[in-house]
PDB file of C-alpha atoms in Angstrom:
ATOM      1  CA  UNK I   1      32.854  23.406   6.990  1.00  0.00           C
ATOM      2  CA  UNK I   2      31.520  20.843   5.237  1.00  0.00           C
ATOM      3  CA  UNK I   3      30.682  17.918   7.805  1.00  0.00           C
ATOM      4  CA  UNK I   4      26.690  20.519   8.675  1.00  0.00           C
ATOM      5  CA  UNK I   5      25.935  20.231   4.733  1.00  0.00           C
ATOM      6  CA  UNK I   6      26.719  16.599   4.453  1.00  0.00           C
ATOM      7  CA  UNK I   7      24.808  16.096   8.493  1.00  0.00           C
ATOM      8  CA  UNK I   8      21.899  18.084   6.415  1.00  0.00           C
ATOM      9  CA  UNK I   9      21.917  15.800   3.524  1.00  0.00           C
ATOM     10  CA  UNK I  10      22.418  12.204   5.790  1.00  0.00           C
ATOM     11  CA  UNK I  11      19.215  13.772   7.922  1.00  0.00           C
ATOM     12  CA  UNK I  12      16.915  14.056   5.170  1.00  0.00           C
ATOM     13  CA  UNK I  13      18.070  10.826   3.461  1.00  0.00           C
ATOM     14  CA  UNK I  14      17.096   9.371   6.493  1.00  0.00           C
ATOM     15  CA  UNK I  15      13.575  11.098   7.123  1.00  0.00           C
ATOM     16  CA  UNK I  16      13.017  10.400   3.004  1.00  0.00           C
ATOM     17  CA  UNK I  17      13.234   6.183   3.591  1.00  0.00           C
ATOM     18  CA  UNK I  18      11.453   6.857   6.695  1.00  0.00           C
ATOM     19  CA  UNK I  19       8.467   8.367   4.862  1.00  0.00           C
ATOM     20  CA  UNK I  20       8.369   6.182   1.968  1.00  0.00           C
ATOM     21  CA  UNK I  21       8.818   3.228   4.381  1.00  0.00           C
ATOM     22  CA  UNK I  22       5.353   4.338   6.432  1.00  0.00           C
ATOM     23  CA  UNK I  23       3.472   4.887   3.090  1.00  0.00           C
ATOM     24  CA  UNK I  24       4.915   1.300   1.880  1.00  0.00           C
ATOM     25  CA  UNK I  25       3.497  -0.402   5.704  1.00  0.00           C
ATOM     26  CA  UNK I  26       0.103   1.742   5.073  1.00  0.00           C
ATOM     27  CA  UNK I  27      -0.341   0.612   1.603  1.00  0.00           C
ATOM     28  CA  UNK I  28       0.023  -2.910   2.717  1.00  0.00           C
ATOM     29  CA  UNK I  29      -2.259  -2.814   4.861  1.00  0.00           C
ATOM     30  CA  UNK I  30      -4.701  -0.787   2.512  1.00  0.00           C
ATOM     31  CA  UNK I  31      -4.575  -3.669  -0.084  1.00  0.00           C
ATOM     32  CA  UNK I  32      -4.724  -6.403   2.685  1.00  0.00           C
ATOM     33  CA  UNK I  33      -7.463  -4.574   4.205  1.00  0.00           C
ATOM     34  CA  UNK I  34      -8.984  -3.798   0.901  1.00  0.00           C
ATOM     35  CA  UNK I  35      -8.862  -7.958  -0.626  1.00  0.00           C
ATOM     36  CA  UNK I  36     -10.559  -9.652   2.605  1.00  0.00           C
ATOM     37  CA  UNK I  37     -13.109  -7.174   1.922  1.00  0.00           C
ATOM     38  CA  UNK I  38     -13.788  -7.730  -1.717  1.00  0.00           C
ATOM     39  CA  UNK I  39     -13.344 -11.395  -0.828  1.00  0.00           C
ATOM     40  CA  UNK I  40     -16.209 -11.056   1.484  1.00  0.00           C
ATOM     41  CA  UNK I  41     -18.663 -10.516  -1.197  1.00  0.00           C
ATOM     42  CA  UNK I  42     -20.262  -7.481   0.322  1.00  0.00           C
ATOM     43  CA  UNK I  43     -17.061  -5.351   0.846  1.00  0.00           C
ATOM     44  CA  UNK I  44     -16.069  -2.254  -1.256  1.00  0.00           C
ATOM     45  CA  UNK I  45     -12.299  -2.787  -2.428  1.00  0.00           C
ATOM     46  CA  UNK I  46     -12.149   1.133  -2.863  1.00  0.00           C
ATOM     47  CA  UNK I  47     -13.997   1.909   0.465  1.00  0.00           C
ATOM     48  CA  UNK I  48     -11.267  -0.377   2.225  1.00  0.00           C
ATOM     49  CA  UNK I  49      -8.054   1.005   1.104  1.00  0.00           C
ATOM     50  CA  UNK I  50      -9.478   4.457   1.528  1.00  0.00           C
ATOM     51  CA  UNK I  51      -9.929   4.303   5.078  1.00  0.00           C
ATOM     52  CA  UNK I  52      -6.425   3.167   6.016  1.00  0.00           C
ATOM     53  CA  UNK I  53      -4.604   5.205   3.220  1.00  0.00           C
ATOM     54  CA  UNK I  54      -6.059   8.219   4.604  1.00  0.00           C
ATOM     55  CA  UNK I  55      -3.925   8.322   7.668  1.00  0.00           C
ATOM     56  CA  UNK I  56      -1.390   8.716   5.585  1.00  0.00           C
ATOM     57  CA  UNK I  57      -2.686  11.305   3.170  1.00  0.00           C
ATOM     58  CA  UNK I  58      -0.281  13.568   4.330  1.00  0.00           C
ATOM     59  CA  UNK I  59       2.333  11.992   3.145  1.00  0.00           C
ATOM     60  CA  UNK I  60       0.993  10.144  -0.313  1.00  0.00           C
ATOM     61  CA  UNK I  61      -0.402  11.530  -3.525  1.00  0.00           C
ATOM     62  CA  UNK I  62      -1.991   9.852  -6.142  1.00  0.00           C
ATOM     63  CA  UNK I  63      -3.524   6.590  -4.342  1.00  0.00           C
ATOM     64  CA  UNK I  64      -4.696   4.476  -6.855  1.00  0.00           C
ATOM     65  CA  UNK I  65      -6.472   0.820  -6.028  1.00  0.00           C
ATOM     66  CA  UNK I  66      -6.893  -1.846  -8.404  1.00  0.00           C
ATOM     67  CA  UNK I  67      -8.882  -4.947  -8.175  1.00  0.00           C
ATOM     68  CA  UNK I  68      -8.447  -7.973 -10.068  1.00  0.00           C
ATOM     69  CA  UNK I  69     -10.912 -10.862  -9.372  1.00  0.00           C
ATOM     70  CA  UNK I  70      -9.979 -14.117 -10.661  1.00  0.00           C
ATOM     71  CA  UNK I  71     -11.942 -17.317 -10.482  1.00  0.00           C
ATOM     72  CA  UNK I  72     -10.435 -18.398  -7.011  1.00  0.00           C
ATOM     73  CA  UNK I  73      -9.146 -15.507  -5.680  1.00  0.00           C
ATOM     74  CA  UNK I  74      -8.884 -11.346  -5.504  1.00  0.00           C
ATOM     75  CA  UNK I  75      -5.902  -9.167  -5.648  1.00  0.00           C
ATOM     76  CA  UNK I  76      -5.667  -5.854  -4.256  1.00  0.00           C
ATOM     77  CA  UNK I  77      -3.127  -4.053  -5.953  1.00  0.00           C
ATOM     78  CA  UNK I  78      -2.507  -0.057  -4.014  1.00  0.00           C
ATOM     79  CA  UNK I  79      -0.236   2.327  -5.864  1.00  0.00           C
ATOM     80  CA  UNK I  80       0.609   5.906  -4.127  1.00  0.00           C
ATOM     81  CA  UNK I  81       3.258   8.524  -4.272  1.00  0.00           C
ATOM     82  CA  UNK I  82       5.635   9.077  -1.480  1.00  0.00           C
ATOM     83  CA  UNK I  83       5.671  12.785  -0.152  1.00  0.00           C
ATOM     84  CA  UNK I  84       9.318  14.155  -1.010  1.00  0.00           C
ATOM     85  CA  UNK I  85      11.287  15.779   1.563  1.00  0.00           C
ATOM     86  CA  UNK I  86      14.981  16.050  -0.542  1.00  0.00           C
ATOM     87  CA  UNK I  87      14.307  17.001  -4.218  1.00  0.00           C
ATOM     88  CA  UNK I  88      16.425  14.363  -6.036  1.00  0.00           C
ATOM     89  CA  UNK I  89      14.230  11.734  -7.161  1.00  0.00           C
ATOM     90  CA  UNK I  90      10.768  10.628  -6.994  1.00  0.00           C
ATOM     91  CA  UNK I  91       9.644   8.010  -4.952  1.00  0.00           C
ATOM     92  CA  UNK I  92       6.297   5.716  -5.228  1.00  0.00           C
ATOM     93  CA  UNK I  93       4.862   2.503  -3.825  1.00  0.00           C
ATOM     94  CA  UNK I  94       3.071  -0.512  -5.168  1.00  0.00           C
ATOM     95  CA  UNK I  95       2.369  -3.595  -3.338  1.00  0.00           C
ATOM     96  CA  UNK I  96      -0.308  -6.072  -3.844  1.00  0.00           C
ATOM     97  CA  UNK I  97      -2.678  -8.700  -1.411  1.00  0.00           C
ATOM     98  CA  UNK I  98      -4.324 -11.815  -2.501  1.00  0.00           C
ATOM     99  CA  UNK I  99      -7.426 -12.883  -0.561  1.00  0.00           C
ATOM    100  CA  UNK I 100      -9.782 -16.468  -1.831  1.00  0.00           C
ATOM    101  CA  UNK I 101     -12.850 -15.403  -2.477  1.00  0.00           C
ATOM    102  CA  UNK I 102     -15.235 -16.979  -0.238  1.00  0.00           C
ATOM    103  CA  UNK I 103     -18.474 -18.969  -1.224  1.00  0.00           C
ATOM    104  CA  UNK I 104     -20.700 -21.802   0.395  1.00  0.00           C
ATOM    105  CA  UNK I 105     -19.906 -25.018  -1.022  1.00  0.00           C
ATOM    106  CA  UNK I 106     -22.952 -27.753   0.025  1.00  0.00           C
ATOM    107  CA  UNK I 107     -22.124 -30.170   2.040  1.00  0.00           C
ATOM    108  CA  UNK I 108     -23.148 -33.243  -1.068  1.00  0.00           C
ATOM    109  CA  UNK I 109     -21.023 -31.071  -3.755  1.00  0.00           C
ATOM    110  CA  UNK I 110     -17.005 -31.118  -1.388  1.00  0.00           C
ATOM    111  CA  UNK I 111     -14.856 -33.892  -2.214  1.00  0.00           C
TER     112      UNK I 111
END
C-alpha cells in the first residue's frame, strides 16, 4: 500500500537532481562559453551564454549573466532557476568561469 507512493516520490527525486544537474552542466558551459568570448575583446558575454542556455530554456527560469572584468582576467558568473518537478523546495544554479583577457604584448615590452 504504501511501497507505489514512496516508488512515486523516489521517481521524482530522481528526475528533480536529474534536471537541476542538466541546467548546472548547461550553465557551465554558458559562463565558459560566455568568458572566452568577452576575453576575446570582440565577444558579447550576454550573446554567449544566451545561445547555450537556451537549450535549456525549458527547464530554467530567470537566467541571469554577470560579467566582472578585472585587470588580468574576466569572470562569467550564470545564475538560473531549475524547473521543479516535486513541489518541496526550490532549486537554482550559480557557477562561474574565469578566462585572461587577451592583448598583444610587443615583442621589446615581454620580459
Amino acid at each position: 500500500m504504501i511501497v507505489l507512493p514512496a516508488l512515486l516520490l523516489s521517481f521524482w527525486l530522481v528526475l528533480q537532481y536529474a534536471i537541476a544537474a542538466h541546467v548546472r552542466h548547461a550553465a557551465l558551459a554558458a559562463a565558459q562559453d560566455a568568458a572566452l568570448a568577452a576575453a576575446s575583446g570582440d565577444g558579447d558575454a550576454h550573446a554567449a551564454a544566451g545561445e547555450v542556455m537556451a537549450s535549456v530554456a525549458s527547464m530554467s527560469s530567470n537566467v541571469t549573466v554577470e560579467p566582472v572584468v578585472g585587470v588580468r582576467e574576466i569572470t562569467v558568473t550564470v545564475r538560473a532557476d531549475v524547473l521543479q518537478v516535486f513541489p518541496i523546495g526550490e532549486f537554482d544554479v550559480a557557477v562561474s568561469a574565469s578566462a585572461p583577457i587577451e592583448r598583444f604584448v610587443p615583442q621589446t615590452e615581454r620580459p
